PDB file of C-alpha atoms in Angstrom:
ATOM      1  CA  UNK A   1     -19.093  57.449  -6.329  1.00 50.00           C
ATOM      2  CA  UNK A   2     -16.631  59.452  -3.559  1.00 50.00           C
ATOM      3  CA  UNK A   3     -13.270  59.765  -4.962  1.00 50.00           C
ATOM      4  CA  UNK A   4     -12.108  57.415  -2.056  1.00 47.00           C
ATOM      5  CA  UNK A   5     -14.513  54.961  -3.152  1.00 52.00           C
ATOM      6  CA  UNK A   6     -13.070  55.178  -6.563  1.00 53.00           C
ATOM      7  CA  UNK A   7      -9.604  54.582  -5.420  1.00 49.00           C
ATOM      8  CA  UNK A   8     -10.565  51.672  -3.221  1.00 53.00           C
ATOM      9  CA  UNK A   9     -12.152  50.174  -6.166  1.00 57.00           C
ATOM     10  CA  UNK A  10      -9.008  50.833  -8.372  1.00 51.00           C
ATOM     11  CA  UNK A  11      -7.122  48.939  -5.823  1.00 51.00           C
ATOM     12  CA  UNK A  12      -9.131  45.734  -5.708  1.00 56.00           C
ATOM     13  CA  UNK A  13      -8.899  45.501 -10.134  1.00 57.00           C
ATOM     14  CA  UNK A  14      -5.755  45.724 -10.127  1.00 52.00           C
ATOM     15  CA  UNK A  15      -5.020  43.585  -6.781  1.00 54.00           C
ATOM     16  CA  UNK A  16      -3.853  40.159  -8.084  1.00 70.00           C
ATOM     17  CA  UNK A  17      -5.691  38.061  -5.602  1.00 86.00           C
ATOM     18  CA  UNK A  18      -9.300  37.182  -6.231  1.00 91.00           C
ATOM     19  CA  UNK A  19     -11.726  38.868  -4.472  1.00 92.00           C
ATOM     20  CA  UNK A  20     -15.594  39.888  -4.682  1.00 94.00           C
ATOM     21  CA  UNK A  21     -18.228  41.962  -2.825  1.00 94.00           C
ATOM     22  CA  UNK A  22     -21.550  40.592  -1.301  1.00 95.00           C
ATOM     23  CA  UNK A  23     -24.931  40.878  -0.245  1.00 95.00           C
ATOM     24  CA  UNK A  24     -26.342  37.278   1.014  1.00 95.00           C
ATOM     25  CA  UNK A  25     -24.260  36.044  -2.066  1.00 95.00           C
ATOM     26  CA  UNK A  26     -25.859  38.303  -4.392  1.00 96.00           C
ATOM     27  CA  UNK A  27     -22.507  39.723  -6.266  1.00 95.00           C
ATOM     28  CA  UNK A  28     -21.934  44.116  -6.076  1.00 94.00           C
ATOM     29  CA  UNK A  29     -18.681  43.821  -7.546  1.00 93.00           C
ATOM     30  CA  UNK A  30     -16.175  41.274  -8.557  1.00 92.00           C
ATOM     31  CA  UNK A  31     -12.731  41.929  -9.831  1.00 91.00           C
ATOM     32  CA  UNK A  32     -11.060  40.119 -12.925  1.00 90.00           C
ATOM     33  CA  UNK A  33      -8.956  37.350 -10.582  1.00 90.00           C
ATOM     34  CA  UNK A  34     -12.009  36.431  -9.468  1.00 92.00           C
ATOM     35  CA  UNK A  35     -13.404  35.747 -12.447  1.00 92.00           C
ATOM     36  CA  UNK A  36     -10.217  34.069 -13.750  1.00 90.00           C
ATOM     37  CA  UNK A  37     -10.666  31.549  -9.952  1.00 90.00           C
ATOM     38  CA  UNK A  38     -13.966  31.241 -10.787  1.00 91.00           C
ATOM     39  CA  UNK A  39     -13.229  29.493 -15.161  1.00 91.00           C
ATOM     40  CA  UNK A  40     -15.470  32.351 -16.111  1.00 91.00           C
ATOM     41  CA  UNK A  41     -13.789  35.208 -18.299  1.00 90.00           C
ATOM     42  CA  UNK A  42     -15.148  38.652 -17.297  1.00 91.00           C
ATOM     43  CA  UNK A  43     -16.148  40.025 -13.859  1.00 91.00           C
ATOM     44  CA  UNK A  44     -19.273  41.059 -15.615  1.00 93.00           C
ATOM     45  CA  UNK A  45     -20.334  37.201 -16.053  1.00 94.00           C
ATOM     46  CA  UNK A  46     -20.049  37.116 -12.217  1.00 93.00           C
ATOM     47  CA  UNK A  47     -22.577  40.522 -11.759  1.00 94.00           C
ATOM     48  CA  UNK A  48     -24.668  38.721 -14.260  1.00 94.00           C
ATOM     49  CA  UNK A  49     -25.415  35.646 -11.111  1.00 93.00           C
ATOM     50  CA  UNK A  50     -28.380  35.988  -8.940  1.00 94.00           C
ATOM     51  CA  UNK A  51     -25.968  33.930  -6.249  1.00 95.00           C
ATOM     52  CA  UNK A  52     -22.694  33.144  -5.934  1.00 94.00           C
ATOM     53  CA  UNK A  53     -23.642  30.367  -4.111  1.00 93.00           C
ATOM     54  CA  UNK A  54     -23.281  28.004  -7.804  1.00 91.00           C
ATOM     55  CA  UNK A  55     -19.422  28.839  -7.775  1.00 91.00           C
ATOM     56  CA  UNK A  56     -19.621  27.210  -3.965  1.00 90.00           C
ATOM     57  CA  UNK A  57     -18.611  23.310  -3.732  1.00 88.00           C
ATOM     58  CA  UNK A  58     -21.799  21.923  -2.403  1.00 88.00           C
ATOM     59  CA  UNK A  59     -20.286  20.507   0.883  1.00 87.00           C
ATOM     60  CA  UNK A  60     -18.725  23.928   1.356  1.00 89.00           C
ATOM     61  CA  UNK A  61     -21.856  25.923   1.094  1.00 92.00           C
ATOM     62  CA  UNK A  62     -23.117  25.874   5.061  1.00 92.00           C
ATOM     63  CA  UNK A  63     -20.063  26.716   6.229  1.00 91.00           C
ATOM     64  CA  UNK A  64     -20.043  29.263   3.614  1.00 92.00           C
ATOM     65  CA  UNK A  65     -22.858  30.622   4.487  1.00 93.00           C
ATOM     66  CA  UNK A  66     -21.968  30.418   8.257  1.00 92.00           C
ATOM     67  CA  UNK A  67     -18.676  32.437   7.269  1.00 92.00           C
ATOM     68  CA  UNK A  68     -20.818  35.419   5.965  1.00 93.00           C
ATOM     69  CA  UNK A  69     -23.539  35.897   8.566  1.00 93.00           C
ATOM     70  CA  UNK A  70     -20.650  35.829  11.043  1.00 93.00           C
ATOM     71  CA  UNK A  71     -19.017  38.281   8.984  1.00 92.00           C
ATOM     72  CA  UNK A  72     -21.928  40.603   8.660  1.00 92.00           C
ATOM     73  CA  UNK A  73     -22.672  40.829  12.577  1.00 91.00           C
ATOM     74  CA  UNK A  74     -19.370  42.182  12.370  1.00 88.00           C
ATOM     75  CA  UNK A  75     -17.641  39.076  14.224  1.00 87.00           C
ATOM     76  CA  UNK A  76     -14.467  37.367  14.118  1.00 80.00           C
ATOM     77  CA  UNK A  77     -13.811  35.036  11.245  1.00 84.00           C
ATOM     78  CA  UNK A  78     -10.998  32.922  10.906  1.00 88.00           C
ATOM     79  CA  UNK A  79      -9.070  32.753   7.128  1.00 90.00           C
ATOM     80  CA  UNK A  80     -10.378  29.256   5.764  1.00 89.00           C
ATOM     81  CA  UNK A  81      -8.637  26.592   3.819  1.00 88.00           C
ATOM     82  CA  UNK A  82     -10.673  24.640   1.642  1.00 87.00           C
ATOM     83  CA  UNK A  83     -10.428  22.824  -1.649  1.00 86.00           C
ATOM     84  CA  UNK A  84     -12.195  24.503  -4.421  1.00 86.00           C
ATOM     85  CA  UNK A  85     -13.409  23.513  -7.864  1.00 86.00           C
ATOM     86  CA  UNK A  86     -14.085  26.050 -10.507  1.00 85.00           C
ATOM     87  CA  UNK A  87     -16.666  26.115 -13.085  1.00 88.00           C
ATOM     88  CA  UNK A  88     -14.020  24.670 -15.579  1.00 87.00           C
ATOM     89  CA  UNK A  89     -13.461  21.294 -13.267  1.00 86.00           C
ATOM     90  CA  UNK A  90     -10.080  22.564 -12.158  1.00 85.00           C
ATOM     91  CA  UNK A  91      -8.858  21.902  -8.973  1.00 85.00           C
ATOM     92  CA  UNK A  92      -7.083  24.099  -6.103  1.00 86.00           C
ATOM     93  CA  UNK A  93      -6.430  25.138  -2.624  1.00 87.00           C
ATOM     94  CA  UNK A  94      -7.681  28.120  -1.351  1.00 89.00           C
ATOM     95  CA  UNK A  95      -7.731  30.428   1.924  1.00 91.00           C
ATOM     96  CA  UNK A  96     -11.055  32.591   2.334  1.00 92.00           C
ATOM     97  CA  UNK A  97     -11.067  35.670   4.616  1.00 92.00           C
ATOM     98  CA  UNK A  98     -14.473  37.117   4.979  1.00 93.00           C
ATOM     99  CA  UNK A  99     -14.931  40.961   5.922  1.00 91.00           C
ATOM    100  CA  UNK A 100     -17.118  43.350   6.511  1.00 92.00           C
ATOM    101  CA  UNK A 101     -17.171  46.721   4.621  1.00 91.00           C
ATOM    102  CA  UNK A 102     -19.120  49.578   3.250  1.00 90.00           C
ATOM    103  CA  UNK A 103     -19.688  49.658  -0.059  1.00 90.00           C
ATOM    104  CA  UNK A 104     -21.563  52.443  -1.826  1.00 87.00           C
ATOM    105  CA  UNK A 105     -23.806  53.669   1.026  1.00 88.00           C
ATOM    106  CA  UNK A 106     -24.627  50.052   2.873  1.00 92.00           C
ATOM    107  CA  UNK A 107     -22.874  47.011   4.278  1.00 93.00           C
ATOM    108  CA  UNK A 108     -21.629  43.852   2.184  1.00 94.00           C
ATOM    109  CA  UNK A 109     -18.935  41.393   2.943  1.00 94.00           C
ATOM    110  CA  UNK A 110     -15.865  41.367   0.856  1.00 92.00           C
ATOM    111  CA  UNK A 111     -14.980  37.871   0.310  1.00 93.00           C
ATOM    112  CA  UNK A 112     -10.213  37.473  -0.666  1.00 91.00           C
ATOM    113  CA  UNK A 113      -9.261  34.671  -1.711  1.00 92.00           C
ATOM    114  CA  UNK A 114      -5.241  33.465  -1.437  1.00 88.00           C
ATOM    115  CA  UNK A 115      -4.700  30.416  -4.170  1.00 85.00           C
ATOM    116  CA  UNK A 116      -2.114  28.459  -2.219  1.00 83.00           C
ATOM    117  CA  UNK A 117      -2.150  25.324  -3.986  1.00 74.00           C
ATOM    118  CA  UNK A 118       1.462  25.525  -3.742  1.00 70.00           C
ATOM    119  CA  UNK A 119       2.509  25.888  -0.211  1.00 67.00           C
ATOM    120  CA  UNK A 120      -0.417  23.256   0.952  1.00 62.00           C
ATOM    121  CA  UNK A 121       1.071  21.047  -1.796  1.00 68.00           C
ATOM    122  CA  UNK A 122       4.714  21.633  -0.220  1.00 71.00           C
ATOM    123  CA  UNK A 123       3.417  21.401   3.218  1.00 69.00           C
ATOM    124  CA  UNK A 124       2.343  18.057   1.957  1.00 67.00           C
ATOM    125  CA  UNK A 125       5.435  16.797   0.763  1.00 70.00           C
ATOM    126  CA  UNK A 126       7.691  18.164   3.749  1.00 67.00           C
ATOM    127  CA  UNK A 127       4.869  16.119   6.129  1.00 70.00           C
ATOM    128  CA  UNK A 128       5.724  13.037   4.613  1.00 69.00           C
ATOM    129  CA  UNK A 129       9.228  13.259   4.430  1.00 69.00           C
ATOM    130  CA  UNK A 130       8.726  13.557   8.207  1.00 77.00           C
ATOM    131  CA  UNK A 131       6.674  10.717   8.666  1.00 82.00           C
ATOM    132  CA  UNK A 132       8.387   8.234   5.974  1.00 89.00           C
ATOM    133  CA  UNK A 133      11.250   5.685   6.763  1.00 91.00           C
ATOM    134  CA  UNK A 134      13.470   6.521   3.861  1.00 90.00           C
ATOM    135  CA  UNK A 135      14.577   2.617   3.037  1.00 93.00           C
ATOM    136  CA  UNK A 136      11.227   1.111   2.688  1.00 94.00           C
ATOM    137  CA  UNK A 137       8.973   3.865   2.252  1.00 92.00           C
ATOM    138  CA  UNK A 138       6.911   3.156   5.005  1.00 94.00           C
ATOM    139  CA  UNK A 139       5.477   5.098   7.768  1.00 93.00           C
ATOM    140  CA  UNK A 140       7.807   5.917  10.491  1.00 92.00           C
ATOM    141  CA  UNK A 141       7.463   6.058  14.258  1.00 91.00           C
ATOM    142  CA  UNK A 142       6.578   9.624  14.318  1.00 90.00           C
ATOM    143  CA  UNK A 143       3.341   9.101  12.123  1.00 91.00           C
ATOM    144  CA  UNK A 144       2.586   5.967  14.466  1.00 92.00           C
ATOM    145  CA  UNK A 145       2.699   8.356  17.316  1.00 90.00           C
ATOM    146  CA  UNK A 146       0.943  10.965  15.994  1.00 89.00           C
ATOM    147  CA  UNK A 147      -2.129   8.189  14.414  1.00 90.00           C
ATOM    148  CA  UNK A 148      -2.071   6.787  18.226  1.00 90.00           C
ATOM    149  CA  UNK A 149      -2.894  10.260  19.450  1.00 89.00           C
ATOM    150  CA  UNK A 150      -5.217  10.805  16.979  1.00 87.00           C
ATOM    151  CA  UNK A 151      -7.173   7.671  17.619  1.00 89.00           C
ATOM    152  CA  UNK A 152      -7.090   8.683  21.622  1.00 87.00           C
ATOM    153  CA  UNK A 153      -8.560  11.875  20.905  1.00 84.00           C
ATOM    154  CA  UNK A 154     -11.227  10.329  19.039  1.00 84.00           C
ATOM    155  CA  UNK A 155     -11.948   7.567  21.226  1.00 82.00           C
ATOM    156  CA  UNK A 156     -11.484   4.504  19.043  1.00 89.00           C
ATOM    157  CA  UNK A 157      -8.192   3.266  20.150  1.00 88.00           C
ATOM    158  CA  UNK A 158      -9.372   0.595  21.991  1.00 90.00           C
ATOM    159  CA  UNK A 159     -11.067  -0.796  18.818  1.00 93.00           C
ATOM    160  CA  UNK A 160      -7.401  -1.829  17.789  1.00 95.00           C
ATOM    161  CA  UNK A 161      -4.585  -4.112  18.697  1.00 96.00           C
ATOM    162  CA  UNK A 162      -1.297  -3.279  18.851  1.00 96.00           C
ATOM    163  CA  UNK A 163       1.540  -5.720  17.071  1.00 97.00           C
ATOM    164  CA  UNK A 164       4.917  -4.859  17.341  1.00 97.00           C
ATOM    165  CA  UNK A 165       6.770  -7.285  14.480  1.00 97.00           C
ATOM    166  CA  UNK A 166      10.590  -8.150  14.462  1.00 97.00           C
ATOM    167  CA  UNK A 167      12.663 -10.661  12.331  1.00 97.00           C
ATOM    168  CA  UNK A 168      14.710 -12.945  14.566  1.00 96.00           C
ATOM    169  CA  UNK A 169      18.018 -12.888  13.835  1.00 95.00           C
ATOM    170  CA  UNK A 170      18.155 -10.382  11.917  1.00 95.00           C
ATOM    171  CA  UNK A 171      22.069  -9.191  12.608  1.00 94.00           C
ATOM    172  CA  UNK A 172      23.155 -12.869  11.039  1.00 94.00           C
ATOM    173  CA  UNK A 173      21.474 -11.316   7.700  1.00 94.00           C
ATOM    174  CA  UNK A 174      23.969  -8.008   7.638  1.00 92.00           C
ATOM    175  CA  UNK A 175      27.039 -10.464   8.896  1.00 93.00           C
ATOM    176  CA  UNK A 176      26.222 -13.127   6.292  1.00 92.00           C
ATOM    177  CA  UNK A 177      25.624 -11.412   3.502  1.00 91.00           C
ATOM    178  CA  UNK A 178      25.902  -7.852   3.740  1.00 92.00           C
ATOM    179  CA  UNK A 179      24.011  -4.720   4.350  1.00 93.00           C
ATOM    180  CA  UNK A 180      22.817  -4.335   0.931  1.00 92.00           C
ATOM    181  CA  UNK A 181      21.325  -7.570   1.133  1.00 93.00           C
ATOM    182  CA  UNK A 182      20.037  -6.930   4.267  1.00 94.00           C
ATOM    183  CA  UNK A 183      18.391  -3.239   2.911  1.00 94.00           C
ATOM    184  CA  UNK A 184      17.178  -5.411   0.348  1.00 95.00           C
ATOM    185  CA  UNK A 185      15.625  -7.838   2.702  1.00 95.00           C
ATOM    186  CA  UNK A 186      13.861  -5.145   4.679  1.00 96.00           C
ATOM    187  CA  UNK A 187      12.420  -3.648   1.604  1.00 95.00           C
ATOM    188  CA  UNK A 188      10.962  -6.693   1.052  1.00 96.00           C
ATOM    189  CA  UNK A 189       9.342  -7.373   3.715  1.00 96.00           C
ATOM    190  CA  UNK A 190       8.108  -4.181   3.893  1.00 96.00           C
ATOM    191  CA  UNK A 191       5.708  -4.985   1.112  1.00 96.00           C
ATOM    192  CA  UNK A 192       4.507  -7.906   2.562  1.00 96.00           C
ATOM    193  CA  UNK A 193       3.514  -6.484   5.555  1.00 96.00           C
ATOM    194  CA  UNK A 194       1.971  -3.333   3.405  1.00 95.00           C
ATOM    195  CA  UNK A 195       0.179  -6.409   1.465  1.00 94.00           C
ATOM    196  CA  UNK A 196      -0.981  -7.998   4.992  1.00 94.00           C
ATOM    197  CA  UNK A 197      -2.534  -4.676   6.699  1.00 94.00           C
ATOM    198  CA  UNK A 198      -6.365  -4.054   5.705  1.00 91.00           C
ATOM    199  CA  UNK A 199      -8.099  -0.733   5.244  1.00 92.00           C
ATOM    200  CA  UNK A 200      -8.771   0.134   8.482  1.00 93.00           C
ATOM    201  CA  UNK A 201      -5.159  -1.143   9.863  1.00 95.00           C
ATOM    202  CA  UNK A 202      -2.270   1.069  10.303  1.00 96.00           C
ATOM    203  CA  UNK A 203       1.663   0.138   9.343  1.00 96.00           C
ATOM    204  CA  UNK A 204       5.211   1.841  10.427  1.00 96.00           C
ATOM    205  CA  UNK A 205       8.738   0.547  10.771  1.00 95.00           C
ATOM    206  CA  UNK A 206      10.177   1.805  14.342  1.00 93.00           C
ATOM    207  CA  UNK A 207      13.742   1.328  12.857  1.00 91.00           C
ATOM    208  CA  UNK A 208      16.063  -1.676  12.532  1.00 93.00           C
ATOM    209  CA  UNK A 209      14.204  -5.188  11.496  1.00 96.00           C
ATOM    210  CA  UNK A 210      11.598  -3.781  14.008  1.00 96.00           C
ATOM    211  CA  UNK A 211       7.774  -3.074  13.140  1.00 97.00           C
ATOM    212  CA  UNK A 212       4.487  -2.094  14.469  1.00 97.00           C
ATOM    213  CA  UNK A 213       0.820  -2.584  13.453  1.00 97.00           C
ATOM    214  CA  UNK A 214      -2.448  -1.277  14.312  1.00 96.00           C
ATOM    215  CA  UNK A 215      -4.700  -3.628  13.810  1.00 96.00           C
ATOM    216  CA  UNK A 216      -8.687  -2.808  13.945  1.00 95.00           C
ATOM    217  CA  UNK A 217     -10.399  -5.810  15.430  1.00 94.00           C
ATOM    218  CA  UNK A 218     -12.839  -6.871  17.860  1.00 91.00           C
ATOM    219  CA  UNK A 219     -11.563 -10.196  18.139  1.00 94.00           C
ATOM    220  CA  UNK A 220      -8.361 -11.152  19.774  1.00 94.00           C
ATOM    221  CA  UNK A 221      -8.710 -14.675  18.129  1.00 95.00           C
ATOM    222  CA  UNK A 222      -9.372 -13.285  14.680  1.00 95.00           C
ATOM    223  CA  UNK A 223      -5.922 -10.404  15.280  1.00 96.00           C
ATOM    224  CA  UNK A 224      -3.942 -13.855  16.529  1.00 96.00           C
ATOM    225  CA  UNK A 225      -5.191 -15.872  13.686  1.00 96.00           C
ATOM    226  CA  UNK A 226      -3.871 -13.206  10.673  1.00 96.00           C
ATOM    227  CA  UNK A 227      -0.671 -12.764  12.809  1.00 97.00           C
ATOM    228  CA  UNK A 228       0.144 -16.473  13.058  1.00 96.00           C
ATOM    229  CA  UNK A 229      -0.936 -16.779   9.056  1.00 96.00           C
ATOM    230  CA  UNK A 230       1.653 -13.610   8.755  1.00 97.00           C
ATOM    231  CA  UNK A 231       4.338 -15.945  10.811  1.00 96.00           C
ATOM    232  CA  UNK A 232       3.995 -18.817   8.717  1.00 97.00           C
ATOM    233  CA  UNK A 233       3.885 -17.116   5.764  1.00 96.00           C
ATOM    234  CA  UNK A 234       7.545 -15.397   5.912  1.00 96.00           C
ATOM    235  CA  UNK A 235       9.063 -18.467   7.900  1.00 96.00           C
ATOM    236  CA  UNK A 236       7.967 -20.098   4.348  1.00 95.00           C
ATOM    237  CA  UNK A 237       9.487 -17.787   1.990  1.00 95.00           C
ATOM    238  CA  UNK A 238      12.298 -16.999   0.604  1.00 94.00           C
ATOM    239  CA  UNK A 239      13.453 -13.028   0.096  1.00 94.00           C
ATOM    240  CA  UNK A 240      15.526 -13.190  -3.356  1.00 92.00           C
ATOM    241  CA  UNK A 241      17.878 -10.291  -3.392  1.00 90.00           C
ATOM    242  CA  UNK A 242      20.676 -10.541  -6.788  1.00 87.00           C
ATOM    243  CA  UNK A 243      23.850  -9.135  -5.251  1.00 77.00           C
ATOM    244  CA  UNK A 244      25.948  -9.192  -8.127  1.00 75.00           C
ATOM    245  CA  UNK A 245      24.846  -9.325 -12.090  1.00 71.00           C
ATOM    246  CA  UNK A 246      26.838 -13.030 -12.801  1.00 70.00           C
ATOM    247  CA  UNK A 247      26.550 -14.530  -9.549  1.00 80.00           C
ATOM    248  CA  UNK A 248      23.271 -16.769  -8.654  1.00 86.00           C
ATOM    249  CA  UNK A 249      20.745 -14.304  -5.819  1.00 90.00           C
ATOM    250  CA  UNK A 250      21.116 -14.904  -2.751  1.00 90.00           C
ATOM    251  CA  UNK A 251      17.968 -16.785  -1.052  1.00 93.00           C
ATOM    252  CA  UNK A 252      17.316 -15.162   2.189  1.00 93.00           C
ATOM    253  CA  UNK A 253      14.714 -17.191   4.812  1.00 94.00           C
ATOM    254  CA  UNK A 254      13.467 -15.555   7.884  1.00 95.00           C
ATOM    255  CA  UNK A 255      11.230 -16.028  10.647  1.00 97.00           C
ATOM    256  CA  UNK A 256       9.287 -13.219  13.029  1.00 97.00           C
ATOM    257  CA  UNK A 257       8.370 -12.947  16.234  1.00 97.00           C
ATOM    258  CA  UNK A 258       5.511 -10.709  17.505  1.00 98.00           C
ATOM    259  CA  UNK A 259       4.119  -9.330  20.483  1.00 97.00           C
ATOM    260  CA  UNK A 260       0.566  -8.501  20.167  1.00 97.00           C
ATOM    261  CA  UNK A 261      -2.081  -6.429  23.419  1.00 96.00           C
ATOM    262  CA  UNK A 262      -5.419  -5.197  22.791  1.00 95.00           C
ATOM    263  CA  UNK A 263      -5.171  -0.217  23.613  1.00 93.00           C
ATOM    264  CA  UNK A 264      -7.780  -0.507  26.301  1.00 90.00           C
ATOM    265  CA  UNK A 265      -9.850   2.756  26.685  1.00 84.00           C
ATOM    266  CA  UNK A 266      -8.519   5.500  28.675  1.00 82.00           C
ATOM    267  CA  UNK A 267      -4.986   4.450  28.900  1.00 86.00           C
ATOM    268  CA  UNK A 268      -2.272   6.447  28.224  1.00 86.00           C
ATOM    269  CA  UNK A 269      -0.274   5.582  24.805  1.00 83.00           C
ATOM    270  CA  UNK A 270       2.767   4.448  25.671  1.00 88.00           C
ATOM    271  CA  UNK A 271       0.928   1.332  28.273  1.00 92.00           C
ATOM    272  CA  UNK A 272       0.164  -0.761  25.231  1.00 93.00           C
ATOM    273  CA  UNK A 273       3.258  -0.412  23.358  1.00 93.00           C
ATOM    274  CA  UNK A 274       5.042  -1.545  27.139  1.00 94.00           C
ATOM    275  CA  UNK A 275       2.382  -4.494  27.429  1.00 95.00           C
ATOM    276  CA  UNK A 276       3.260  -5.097  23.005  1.00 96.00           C
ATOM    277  CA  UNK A 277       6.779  -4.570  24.210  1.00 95.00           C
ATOM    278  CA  UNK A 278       6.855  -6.932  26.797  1.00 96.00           C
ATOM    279  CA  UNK A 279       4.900 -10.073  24.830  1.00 97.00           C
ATOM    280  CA  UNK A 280       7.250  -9.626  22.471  1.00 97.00           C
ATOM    281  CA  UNK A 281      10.527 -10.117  24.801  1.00 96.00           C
ATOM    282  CA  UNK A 282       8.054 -13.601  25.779  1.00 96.00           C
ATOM    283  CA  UNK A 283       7.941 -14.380  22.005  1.00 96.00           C
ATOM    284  CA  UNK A 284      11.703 -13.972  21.666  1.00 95.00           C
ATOM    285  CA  UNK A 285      12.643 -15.591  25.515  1.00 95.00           C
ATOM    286  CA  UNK A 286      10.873 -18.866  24.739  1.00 95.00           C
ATOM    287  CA  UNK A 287      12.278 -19.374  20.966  1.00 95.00           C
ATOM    288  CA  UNK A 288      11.389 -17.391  18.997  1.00 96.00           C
ATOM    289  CA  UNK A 289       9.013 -17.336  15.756  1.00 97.00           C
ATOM    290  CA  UNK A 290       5.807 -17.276  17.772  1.00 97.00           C
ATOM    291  CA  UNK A 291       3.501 -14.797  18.473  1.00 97.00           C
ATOM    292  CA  UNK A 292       2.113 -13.904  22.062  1.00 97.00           C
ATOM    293  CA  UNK A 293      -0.991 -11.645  22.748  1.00 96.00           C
ATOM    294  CA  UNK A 294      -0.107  -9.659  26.503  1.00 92.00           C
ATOM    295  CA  UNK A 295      -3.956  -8.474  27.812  1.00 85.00           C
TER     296      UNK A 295
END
């Protein structure tokens, strides 16, 4: 082995990020991180596989293999982030950068791996911070946004109905009794509305004692007919919210009023929320506590 080679080999056992060397899978060298990634406990165990294809998640292994042949016809590949199981059952997130070399005499791929369990986790956290309402831990209208441009792109919007949800009245709450009873108030509604939504349906607070819903439906009558049992539901109940230790809780009763349109295809996002918009100024203009449907 060239004294280069050597040193280039030094490099990559002492380099703290995993990494191994490749023919169609078949390992040439392996450092001890990789090993370590892999729940294993010597780079030798990994020279001792026919294929490195078993350390692979199964629904990772096409693309994997994808990656390489790319990699080997000397083309661009782009870093990868995928979540990756080791042999032990132990979870992380990894980035994969595939690249050609020459190792002793011939051409193999050098596979790096980055652990960054860490930053994906943070990224994570700082993504929901940005799309949670911070009183009743609900989405927030910048998730709504972005879930209404998702559902564009992927042409299913029009499979839902859009709801947008506010308690009448709700200013006479803060006067009467207070803003903490009112914070209190809104918190609980918040989990009956997060106790009304289904699987497929999608829930935010736009701010205030306003609220919107997705709702995936291909009935108007069946959207109208959960929306009216949502109505009468809260108009019936009473939000108990204990102000002060000796003094009885306050009973709060309220009553909604919803406008309700069906996305239709091809339209541009904000036309629905107008048409919601606008059936809900009808809901509130002719007495509230009703719920109107705008086509």
């Amino acid at each position: 082995m060239s004294s280069a080679m050597n040193e280039y080999q030094h490099i990559l056992e002492i380099h703290p990020h995993p990494c191994v060397i490749h023919i169609d899978f078949k390992p040439l060298y392996a450092n001890d991180a990789f090993a370590r990634f892999s729940g294993l406990k010597s780079a030798d165990q990994i020279l001792d596989m026919e294929s490195l294809m078993v350390l692979i998640n199964p629904e990772e292994r096409e693309e994997a293999l994808i990656r390489y042949q790319k990699a080997f016809a000397e083309q661009q590949t782009d870093p990868k982030l995928i979540a990756h199981t080791d042999l032990l059952g132990n979870p992380v997130m990894v980035e994969i950068i595939d690249k050609l070399i020459t190792w002793k005499g011939q051409k193999a791929v050098c596979t790096f791996i980055s652990i960054v369990t860490d930053t994906v986790n943070k990224q994570r956290r700082l993504k929901k911070l940005a799309e949670q309402d911070p009183l009743t831990q609900l989405h927030n209208r910048r998730y709504i946004i972005n879930k209404l441009t998702q559902l564009h792109h992927t042409d299913v919007a029009q499979e839902f109905f859009m709801a947008i949800v506010d308690i009448d009245y709700f200013k006479k709450v803060n006067d009467t009794y207070g803003h903490f009873a009112g914070d209190k108030t809104l918190q609980q509604f918040a989990e009956k509305l997060q106790d009304f939504v289904g699987v497929n349906d999608y829930l935010a607070r736009l701010g205030g004692e306003e609220f919107i819903l997705l709702i995936r439906s291909d009935s108007s009558q069946q959207v109208m007919t959960r929306l009216e049992s949502l109505r009468s539901a809260i108009e019936n109940h009473h939000f108990i919210v204990s102000v002060e230790e000796d003094i009885q809780p306050l009973r709060i009763r309220c009553t909604l009023s919803m406008g309700v349109t069906q996305i239709q295809k091809g339209e541009k996002i904000d036309l629905s929320y107008i048409r919601a918009d606008q059936a809900l100024y009808l809901a509130k203009h002719q007495g509230r506590n009703q719920v109107i449907i705008k086509d």
